Short mmCIF file of C-alpha atoms and ligand atoms in Angstrom, two decimals:
data_model
loop_
_atom_site.label_atom_id
_atom_site.label_comp_id
_atom_site.label_asym_id
_atom_site.label_seq_id
_atom_site.Cartn_x
_atom_site.Cartn_y
_atom_site.Cartn_z
CA MET A 170 21.71 -12.28 8.88
CA LYS A 171 19.84 -9.14 7.78
CA ASP A 172 18.72 -5.75 9.38
CA VAL A 173 15.61 -5.48 8.83
CA TYR A 174 14.05 -1.77 9.45
CA LEU A 175 9.96 -2.42 10.12
CA LEU A 176 8.09 1.03 9.74
CA GLY A 177 4.56 0.56 10.71
CA ALA A 178 5.31 -2.80 12.69
CA THR A 179 1.71 -1.95 14.54
CA GLY A 180 -0.29 -2.35 11.02
CA SER A 181 -2.17 -4.80 9.05
CA ILE A 182 0.88 -5.24 6.90
CA GLY A 183 3.44 -4.71 10.12
CA LYS A 184 1.91 -7.32 12.03
CA GLN A 185 2.01 -10.19 9.85
CA THR A 186 5.46 -9.12 9.06
CA ILE A 187 6.62 -9.60 12.33
CA GLU A 188 4.29 -13.05 12.60
CA ILE A 189 7.33 -13.50 9.58
CA LEU A 190 10.17 -12.23 11.95
CA ARG A 191 9.47 -14.27 14.92
CA GLU A 192 9.81 -18.11 13.56
CA ASN A 193 13.30 -16.22 11.32
CA LYS A 194 14.99 -15.09 14.39
CA ASN A 195 18.34 -16.90 12.41
CA ALA A 196 18.07 -14.65 8.37
CA PHE A 197 17.04 -11.34 10.50
CA SER A 198 16.78 -9.24 12.52
CA LEU A 199 15.01 -6.09 13.27
CA LYS A 200 17.30 -3.53 13.66
CA ALA A 201 13.84 0.14 13.65
CA VAL A 202 10.70 -0.24 14.46
CA SER A 203 7.87 2.70 14.06
CA CYS A 204 4.14 2.82 15.14
CA PHE A 205 2.04 5.99 15.08
CA SER A 206 0.53 5.51 18.60
CA ASN A 207 -0.26 2.40 19.03
CA ILE A 208 2.84 2.14 21.24
CA GLU A 209 1.68 -0.53 23.79
CA LEU A 210 2.55 -2.40 21.47
CA LEU A 211 5.17 -1.69 19.41
CA LYS A 212 6.93 -1.96 23.88
CA LYS A 213 5.73 -5.52 22.81
CA ILE A 214 7.05 -5.71 19.33
CA ILE A 215 10.10 -4.32 21.26
CA LYS A 216 10.64 -6.56 24.39
CA GLU A 217 10.71 -9.38 22.39
CA PHE A 218 12.83 -8.36 19.13
CA LYS A 219 15.70 -6.03 21.02
CA PRO A 220 15.71 -3.91 17.91
CA LYS A 221 19.09 -0.69 18.14
CA TYR A 222 16.05 2.06 16.93
CA ALA A 223 12.55 2.84 18.07
CA CYS A 224 10.09 5.80 16.09
CA VAL A 225 6.51 6.26 18.08
CA GLY A 226 4.01 10.28 16.77
CA ASN A 227 4.62 11.79 19.71
CA ILE A 228 7.10 13.31 21.69
CA LYS A 229 5.69 12.38 24.92
CA ASP A 230 5.76 8.56 23.67
CA LYS A 231 8.99 9.27 22.83
CA GLU A 232 9.90 10.60 26.26
CA ASP A 233 7.72 7.50 27.33
CA LEU A 234 9.91 4.21 25.59
CA GLU A 235 13.23 6.20 27.23
CA LYS A 236 12.28 5.84 30.69
CA GLU A 237 11.54 1.58 29.91
CA PHE A 238 13.60 0.70 27.12
CA SER A 239 17.04 2.77 27.79
CA ASP A 240 19.17 1.34 25.37
CA ILE A 241 17.93 1.65 22.87
CA ILE A 242 17.53 5.48 20.39
CA CYS A 243 14.07 6.87 20.33
CA PHE A 244 12.51 9.01 17.85
CA SER A 245 9.39 10.60 17.71
CA ASP A 246 7.68 12.50 14.60
CA GLU A 247 8.52 13.08 11.14
CA GLU A 248 11.71 13.93 10.67
CA GLY A 249 12.61 11.53 13.18
CA LEU A 250 10.60 9.10 11.06
CA LEU A 251 13.72 10.22 8.62
CA ASP A 252 16.67 9.94 11.29
CA LEU A 253 15.14 6.62 12.61
CA VAL A 254 15.80 5.46 8.68
CA THR A 255 18.69 7.15 8.20
CA SER A 256 20.32 5.17 11.35
CA GLY A 257 23.00 2.57 11.69
CA GLY A 258 24.88 2.25 8.73
CA ASP A 259 24.15 1.35 4.88
CA GLY A 260 22.54 -2.08 3.35
CA GLY A 261 19.36 -3.98 4.77
CA LEU A 262 16.17 -4.06 4.79
CA LEU A 263 13.01 -2.05 5.17
CA VAL A 264 9.54 -2.89 5.49
CA ASN A 265 6.53 0.25 4.34
CA ALA A 266 4.20 -1.10 5.75
CA ILE A 267 2.78 2.49 6.34
CA VAL A 268 -0.48 4.05 5.75
CA GLY A 269 -0.45 7.09 2.97
CA ILE A 270 2.16 9.63 2.40
CA ALA A 271 3.65 9.75 5.33
CA GLY A 272 5.50 6.89 4.05
CA LEU A 273 6.86 8.29 0.83
CA MET A 274 10.48 10.34 2.45
CA PRO A 275 10.45 7.18 4.75
CA THR A 276 11.36 5.40 1.16
CA VAL A 277 13.16 7.74 0.03
CA LYS A 278 16.48 7.13 2.14
CA ALA A 279 15.99 3.92 2.98
CA ILE A 280 16.43 4.52 -0.94
CA GLU A 281 19.13 6.64 -0.12
CA HIS A 282 20.66 4.83 2.42
CA LYS A 283 20.87 1.53 0.39
CA ARG A 284 18.12 -0.24 1.83
CA ASP A 285 16.29 -2.99 -0.09
CA ILE A 286 12.40 -1.65 -0.57
CA LEU A 287 10.18 -4.00 0.86
CA LEU A 288 6.66 -2.34 -0.72
CA ALA A 289 3.71 -2.16 0.97
CA ASN A 290 2.37 1.35 0.88
CA LYS A 291 1.68 1.54 -2.20
CA GLU A 292 1.33 5.16 -2.38
CA THR A 293 5.27 5.49 -2.39
CA LEU A 294 4.82 5.08 -6.05
CA VAL A 295 1.64 6.84 -6.82
CA THR A 296 2.64 10.19 -5.66
CA ALA A 297 6.54 9.74 -6.97
CA GLY A 298 7.01 6.85 -9.13
CA LYS A 299 9.01 8.67 -11.58
CA ILE A 300 11.75 9.39 -8.96
CA ILE A 301 11.31 6.07 -6.66
CA LYS A 302 12.63 4.55 -9.87
CA ASP A 303 15.07 6.78 -10.75
CA LEU A 304 16.38 6.65 -7.02
CA VAL A 305 16.41 2.88 -7.36
CA LYS A 306 18.44 2.05 -10.27
CA LYS A 307 21.15 5.03 -8.78
CA ASN A 308 21.60 3.11 -6.25
CA ASN A 309 20.97 -0.53 -7.20
CA VAL A 310 18.66 -1.73 -4.77
CA LYS A 311 16.10 -3.90 -5.09
CA LEU A 312 12.46 -2.76 -5.18
CA ILE A 313 10.30 -5.76 -3.78
CA PRO A 314 6.10 -4.59 -3.98
CA ILE A 315 4.71 -6.61 -0.81
CA ASP A 316 0.92 -5.84 -2.48
CA SER A 317 -0.73 -9.07 -3.50
CA GLU A 318 -1.52 -8.10 -7.17
CA HIS A 319 2.02 -6.97 -7.97
CA SER A 320 3.37 -9.74 -6.24
CA ALA A 321 1.63 -10.88 -8.20
CA ILE A 322 2.66 -9.72 -11.31
CA PHE A 323 6.02 -9.46 -10.29
CA GLN A 324 6.17 -13.42 -10.20
CA CYS A 325 4.21 -13.75 -13.73
CA LEU A 326 7.03 -11.06 -15.75
CA LEU A 327 9.93 -13.13 -13.99
CA ASN A 328 12.45 -14.03 -16.93
CA SER A 329 9.82 -12.14 -18.83
CA LYS A 330 11.00 -9.02 -21.66
CA ASN A 331 9.19 -5.91 -21.49
CA GLU A 332 8.04 -6.02 -25.19
CA ASP A 333 6.22 -9.70 -24.80
CA VAL A 334 4.15 -8.32 -22.50
CA GLU A 335 0.11 -7.87 -23.81
CA SER A 336 -0.98 -6.71 -20.79
CA ILE A 337 -1.50 -7.34 -17.25
CA ILE A 338 -4.08 -7.86 -15.33
CA ILE A 339 -4.87 -6.91 -11.77
CA THR A 340 -7.67 -8.34 -10.31
CA ALA A 341 -10.68 -6.51 -7.73
CA SER A 342 -12.34 -8.39 -5.15
CA GLY A 343 -14.71 -5.26 -5.56
CA GLY A 344 -14.71 -4.28 -1.35
CA SER A 345 -16.89 -3.84 0.78
CA PHE A 346 -20.31 -2.61 -1.94
CA ARG A 347 -19.91 -4.74 -5.19
CA ASP A 348 -22.88 -5.75 -4.72
CA LYS A 349 -24.88 -2.77 -4.10
CA THR A 350 -26.01 -0.64 -7.14
CA ARG A 351 -24.70 2.95 -6.86
CA GLU A 352 -28.35 3.95 -5.71
CA ALA A 353 -27.92 1.92 -2.34
CA LEU A 354 -24.72 3.90 -1.68
CA GLU A 355 -26.57 6.51 -0.90
CA SER A 356 -27.27 5.36 2.72
CA VAL A 357 -24.28 2.59 4.13
CA THR A 358 -22.09 3.63 6.84
CA LEU A 359 -18.79 3.31 7.70
CA GLU A 360 -19.87 -0.43 10.12
CA ASP A 361 -20.54 -1.48 6.44
CA ALA A 362 -17.35 -0.03 4.57
CA LEU A 363 -15.23 -1.66 7.52
CA CYS A 364 -16.73 -5.25 6.93
CA HIS A 365 -14.10 -6.89 4.36
CA PRO A 366 -15.58 -9.89 2.35
CA ASN A 367 -11.98 -11.58 1.46
CA TRP A 368 -9.28 -9.33 3.59
CA SER A 369 -9.10 -8.18 6.76
CA MET A 370 -6.32 -5.16 6.58
CA GLY A 371 -6.16 -2.12 8.33
CA LYS A 372 -9.55 0.64 7.54
CA LYS A 373 -8.39 2.90 4.76
CA ILE A 374 -7.32 0.23 2.39
CA THR A 375 -10.32 -1.17 3.79
CA ILE A 376 -12.21 1.69 2.68
CA ASP A 377 -10.25 1.96 -0.10
CA SER A 378 -11.35 -0.76 -1.53
CA ALA A 379 -14.90 -0.02 -1.19
CA THR A 380 -14.70 2.90 -3.49
CA MET A 381 -12.89 1.31 -6.39
CA VAL A 382 -9.65 3.78 -5.74
CA ASN A 383 -7.47 0.65 -4.28
CA LYS A 384 -7.43 -0.04 -6.92
CA GLY A 385 -6.69 2.77 -9.21
CA LEU A 386 -3.81 4.07 -6.55
CA GLU A 387 -2.52 0.16 -7.56
CA VAL A 388 -3.26 0.93 -11.25
CA ILE A 389 -0.57 3.91 -10.36
CA GLU A 390 1.44 1.46 -9.02
CA ALA A 391 1.61 -0.79 -11.04
CA HIS A 392 2.03 1.68 -13.42
CA TYR A 393 5.35 2.62 -12.19
CA LEU A 394 6.59 -0.70 -10.65
CA PHE A 395 6.22 -2.60 -14.25
CA ASP A 396 7.32 0.64 -16.45
CA ILE A 397 3.62 -0.77 -18.26
CA SER A 398 1.97 2.04 -20.52
CA TYR A 399 -1.84 2.43 -19.12
CA ASP A 400 -3.21 1.33 -21.79
CA LYS A 401 -1.63 -2.12 -21.23
CA ILE A 402 -3.27 -2.28 -17.74
CA ARG A 403 -6.54 -4.03 -17.69
CA THR A 404 -8.22 -4.24 -14.24
CA ILE A 405 -11.37 -6.89 -13.81
CA LEU A 406 -13.33 -7.40 -10.96
CA HIS A 407 -12.71 -11.35 -9.50
CA LYS A 408 -14.48 -11.81 -6.32
CA GLU A 409 -12.63 -15.16 -4.54
CA SER A 410 -9.70 -13.34 -4.76
CA ILE A 411 -7.90 -16.95 -5.42
CA ILE A 412 -6.46 -15.54 -9.07
CA HIS A 413 -4.26 -12.72 -8.09
CA SER A 414 -3.35 -10.44 -11.24
CA MET A 415 -2.67 -12.54 -14.22
CA VAL A 416 0.12 -11.71 -17.49
CA GLU A 417 -0.36 -12.13 -20.69
CA PHE A 418 2.28 -12.34 -22.82
CA VAL A 419 2.48 -10.81 -26.75
CA ASP A 420 2.36 -14.91 -27.94
CA LYS A 421 -1.93 -15.44 -26.18
CA SER A 422 -0.75 -17.07 -23.01
CA ILE A 423 -1.80 -16.11 -19.77
CA ILE A 424 0.83 -16.53 -16.57
CA ALA A 425 -1.27 -16.48 -12.79
CA GLN A 426 -0.85 -16.45 -9.53
CA LEU A 427 -2.60 -17.75 -7.01
CA GLY A 428 -3.23 -18.83 -3.48
CA ASN A 429 -5.75 -18.26 -0.42
CA PRO A 430 -6.01 -14.90 0.49
CA ASP A 431 -3.67 -14.10 2.81
CA MET A 432 -1.32 -11.73 2.71
CA ARG A 433 1.90 -13.62 4.93
CA ILE A 434 1.46 -15.76 1.12
CA PRO A 435 3.44 -12.25 -0.71
CA ILE A 436 5.23 -10.22 2.58
CA GLN A 437 7.34 -13.48 2.61
CA TYR A 438 7.52 -13.93 -0.80
CA ALA A 439 9.76 -10.26 -0.79
CA LEU A 440 11.83 -11.36 2.33
CA PHE A 441 13.27 -14.44 1.82
CA TYR A 442 13.23 -13.11 -3.03
CA PRO A 443 14.48 -14.87 -5.02
CA GLU A 444 13.47 -18.46 -2.28
CA ARG A 445 10.70 -19.78 -1.52
CA LYS A 446 10.08 -20.17 1.82
CA ASN A 447 6.42 -21.61 4.33
CA PHE A 448 6.53 -21.10 8.20
CA PHE A 449 2.94 -21.24 8.80
CA ASN A 450 1.33 -25.07 7.58
CA ILE A 451 -0.48 -22.47 4.96
CA LYS A 452 -3.28 -24.28 3.17
CA SER A 453 -2.93 -25.07 -0.41
CA LEU A 454 -5.84 -23.66 -2.76
CA ASN A 455 -8.22 -26.41 -2.77
CA PHE A 456 -9.84 -26.00 -6.02
CA LEU A 457 -12.83 -28.77 -5.65
CA GLU A 458 -14.04 -26.17 -2.47
CA VAL A 459 -12.91 -23.14 -4.57
CA LYS A 460 -14.92 -24.95 -7.70
CA ASN A 461 -15.35 -21.79 -9.27
CA LEU A 462 -14.19 -18.70 -10.09
CA SER A 463 -15.93 -15.12 -11.55
CA PHE A 464 -14.80 -13.12 -13.44
CA GLN A 465 -16.96 -9.42 -14.46
CA GLU A 466 -16.32 -6.05 -16.03
CA LEU A 467 -15.30 -3.33 -13.35
CA SER A 468 -16.89 -0.77 -14.47
CA PHE A 469 -16.45 2.63 -14.92
CA LYS A 470 -19.35 3.79 -14.20
CA ARG A 471 -19.37 2.12 -11.36
CA PHE A 472 -16.95 2.83 -10.21
CA PRO A 473 -15.91 6.84 -11.01
CA CYS A 474 -13.07 6.43 -8.55
CA LEU A 475 -11.20 3.50 -10.85
CA GLU A 476 -11.84 6.08 -14.17
CA LEU A 477 -10.00 9.32 -12.42
CA ALA A 478 -7.68 7.05 -11.26
CA TYR A 479 -6.63 5.96 -15.05
CA PHE A 480 -6.99 9.71 -15.70
CA CYS A 481 -4.47 11.06 -13.12
CA GLY A 482 -2.21 8.63 -14.20
CA ARG A 483 -2.28 9.52 -18.01
CA GLU A 484 -1.55 12.89 -17.38
CA GLU A 485 0.94 12.44 -15.03
CA GLY A 486 2.50 15.40 -13.22
CA ILE A 487 0.98 15.90 -9.83
CA MET A 488 -2.90 14.65 -11.04
CA PRO A 489 -1.78 11.50 -9.09
CA VAL A 490 -0.71 13.32 -5.92
CA VAL A 491 -3.42 15.07 -6.43
CA TYR A 492 -5.51 11.53 -6.58
CA ASN A 493 -4.26 10.22 -3.46
CA ALA A 494 -4.52 13.31 -0.99
CA SER A 495 -8.15 14.55 -2.20
CA ASN A 496 -8.38 10.44 -1.06
CA GLU A 497 -6.64 10.41 2.05
CA ALA A 498 -8.50 13.44 3.09
CA ALA A 499 -11.91 12.25 2.29
CA VAL A 500 -11.39 8.91 3.74
CA LYS A 501 -9.95 10.50 7.28
CA LEU A 502 -13.72 12.89 7.03
CA PHE A 503 -15.28 9.57 6.26
CA LEU A 504 -13.84 7.52 9.05
CA GLU A 505 -14.19 11.20 11.77
CA LYS A 506 -18.29 9.90 10.39
CA LYS A 507 -18.52 13.49 8.77
CA ILE A 508 -19.19 13.13 5.42
CA LYS A 509 -21.13 10.19 3.68
CA PHE A 510 -19.30 7.02 1.78
CA ILE A 511 -20.74 8.73 -1.14
CA GLU A 512 -19.24 12.08 -0.77
CA ILE A 513 -15.70 10.58 -1.09
CA GLU A 514 -15.58 10.37 -4.58
CA GLU A 515 -17.20 13.61 -5.09
CA ILE A 516 -14.62 14.82 -3.14
CA ILE A 517 -11.79 13.13 -5.15
CA SER A 518 -13.53 14.08 -8.23
CA LYS A 519 -13.44 17.71 -7.60
CA ALA A 520 -10.48 18.41 -6.62
CA VAL A 521 -8.90 15.70 -9.56
CA LYS A 522 -10.94 17.91 -12.28
CA SER A 523 -9.87 21.82 -10.46
CA ALA A 524 -6.73 20.87 -10.49
CA ASP A 525 -4.01 22.46 -12.71
CA ASN A 526 -1.31 20.16 -13.47
CA ILE A 527 2.04 20.61 -12.53
CA LEU A 528 4.32 18.13 -14.88
CA ASN A 529 6.87 16.69 -13.24
CA PRO A 530 7.28 18.00 -10.03
CA SER A 531 10.00 18.12 -6.80
CA LEU A 532 9.58 15.30 -3.81
CA ASP A 533 9.13 19.22 -2.69
CA VAL A 534 6.44 20.16 -4.58
CA ILE A 535 4.47 16.85 -4.44
CA LEU A 536 4.49 17.18 -0.40
CA GLU A 537 3.42 21.24 -1.08
CA THR A 538 0.84 19.54 -3.84
CA ASP A 539 -0.23 16.99 -1.26
CA LYS A 540 -0.51 19.69 2.11
CA LEU A 541 -2.99 22.14 -0.77
CA VAL A 542 -4.93 19.82 -2.26
CA LYS A 543 -5.91 18.27 1.95
CA GLU A 544 -6.77 21.67 3.36
CA ASN A 545 -8.74 23.80 0.31
CA ILE A 546 -11.01 19.60 1.24
CA TYR A 547 -10.83 20.36 5.40
CA ASN A 548 -11.56 23.79 4.87
CA MET A 549 -14.74 23.66 3.22
CA TYR A 550 -15.69 21.08 5.79
CA GLU A 551 -15.52 23.53 7.96
CA VAL A 552 -17.59 25.32 6.17
CA LYS A 553 -20.24 23.79 4.62
CA ARG A 554 -20.53 22.32 8.35
P1 NDP B 415 -2.66 0.28 8.87
O1 NDP B 415 -3.88 0.86 9.18
O2 NDP B 415 -3.16 -0.97 9.51
O3 NDP B 415 -1.22 -0.20 9.79
C1 NDP B 415 -0.22 0.85 9.02
C2 NDP B 415 0.96 1.52 10.49
O4 NDP B 415 1.79 2.51 9.81
C3 NDP B 415 0.55 1.34 11.40
O5 NDP B 415 1.66 1.12 12.13
C4 NDP B 415 0.07 2.76 12.64
O6 NDP B 415 0.76 2.90 13.73
C5 NDP B 415 1.24 3.54 11.28
N1 NDP B 415 0.67 5.01 10.57
C6 NDP B 415 -0.02 5.43 10.49
N2 NDP B 415 0.05 7.05 9.95
C7 NDP B 415 1.31 6.90 10.17
C8 NDP B 415 1.97 7.90 9.69
N3 NDP B 415 1.62 9.76 9.41
N4 NDP B 415 2.92 8.00 9.71
C9 NDP B 415 3.96 7.29 10.81
N5 NDP B 415 3.18 5.39 11.02
C10 NDP B 415 1.63 5.86 10.76
O7 NDP B 415 -2.90 -0.04 7.51
P2 NDP B 415 -2.09 -0.75 6.57
O8 NDP B 415 -0.82 -2.33 7.14
O9 NDP B 415 -3.53 -2.87 6.30
O10 NDP B 415 -1.37 -0.91 5.13
C11 NDP B 415 -0.03 -0.17 5.21
C12 NDP B 415 0.08 -0.41 3.61
O11 NDP B 415 0.04 -1.19 3.14
C13 NDP B 415 -0.88 0.81 3.17
O12 NDP B 415 -0.06 1.51 2.23
C14 NDP B 415 -2.05 -0.29 2.53
O13 NDP B 415 -2.00 0.38 1.43
C15 NDP B 415 -0.42 -1.00 2.16
N6 NDP B 415 -1.46 -2.90 2.26
C16 NDP B 415 -2.48 -3.41 2.75
C17 NDP B 415 -2.64 -4.69 2.52
C18 NDP B 415 -3.56 -5.07 3.31
O14 NDP B 415 -3.51 -6.45 3.67
N7 NDP B 415 -3.86 -4.12 5.04
C19 NDP B 415 -2.30 -4.75 1.26
C20 NDP B 415 -2.13 -4.72 0.24
C21 NDP B 415 -0.82 -3.49 0.53
P3 NDP B 415 -0.61 2.95 14.62
O15 NDP B 415 -0.63 1.19 14.68
O16 NDP B 415 0.26 3.73 15.70
O17 NDP B 415 -1.74 3.66 14.13
MG1 MG B 416 -4.02 -4.90 -3.65
#
């Protein structure tokens, strides 16, 4: 029986993780859960799974939880999230399904408490990839990706040597606006942007898919996760989302991982790794129904945020932090309908071009950079308005 700490239990990945835990109550015990503001759903989860610890986004909701559940220990805010992650002895699994850099410090603390990390929160590796990899090694814990592309690459790389890898090929669905020209992007709305053709996900990642920032974050995530140079990371548009990614080896043999687009597959794989299970009768991929698998170039001209990600990744230091922070701020403004879709990439590009790099940043420098970049963007926006 493994203890599970589930951060972001009320989100898209969190809810699908709960589905899997529900079917496997004899294998996993949900020990700790968190949400930000969806307290009603969190209460349902607590009633069903009876965890020992829970964390919410603010003190008022914490008090509300304490009144209703006198037998669990409740925390709130950022600090509380760290208390949640460090409570209850060492070991077990942490599923990090929080969105944004808010997921970084909980990952750090969980590794220090020898918990294996099942990572959906790509922002953790984008902002502090080297620090996280070093901590994982030092504390001898597992780091297993949940992101579908990285789960695919992880599986393709099983039993292979790093020097045998020629390249990894990350596929992209193209997001909501894949068939639109750059000119047409001028007039798209928030509602249009939130309609992803293949996946149902949280709002931020859906917007990130439309700007191709998601693929950019995934390139940086892959660089750290698989210890592979940016020159060997390729991206390709694959509209069907059937091939989740591929690895080409030096002998030019390519191994790919395929399946219907269903995030329960990589979540389940991470939870049970190295075993394989299927509790949902997830449909087999029917090649005759799929008929065609298509591939197109992912042009940097059409998707400049992807090129910026390669640039920031190669620069290292705080540049990936600047890329991520400016994107988080811009997406927040877009979700609040304060800027146009096309302004997201303008904001990221400006932030990246005006940043002075700092190499080998500490966690403090990373968090401070994140804060400054976001503050700058919000201030700029206020002035403009
Ligand atoms: P959602 O927005 O659906 O869920 C986010 C979760 O995090 C919710 O439980 C939310 O709580 C909580 N949360 C939000 N903000 C904070 C904060 N500041 N502090 C603490 N908790 C917070 O996101 P997704 O599930 O779509 O994505 C989660 C992560 O997984 C992201 O990094 C994303 O890139 C990655 N990912 C997602 C995929 C998907 O299919 N959705 C696929 C691959 C990767 P509340 O509900 O109360 O607001
Ligand atoms: Mg992905």
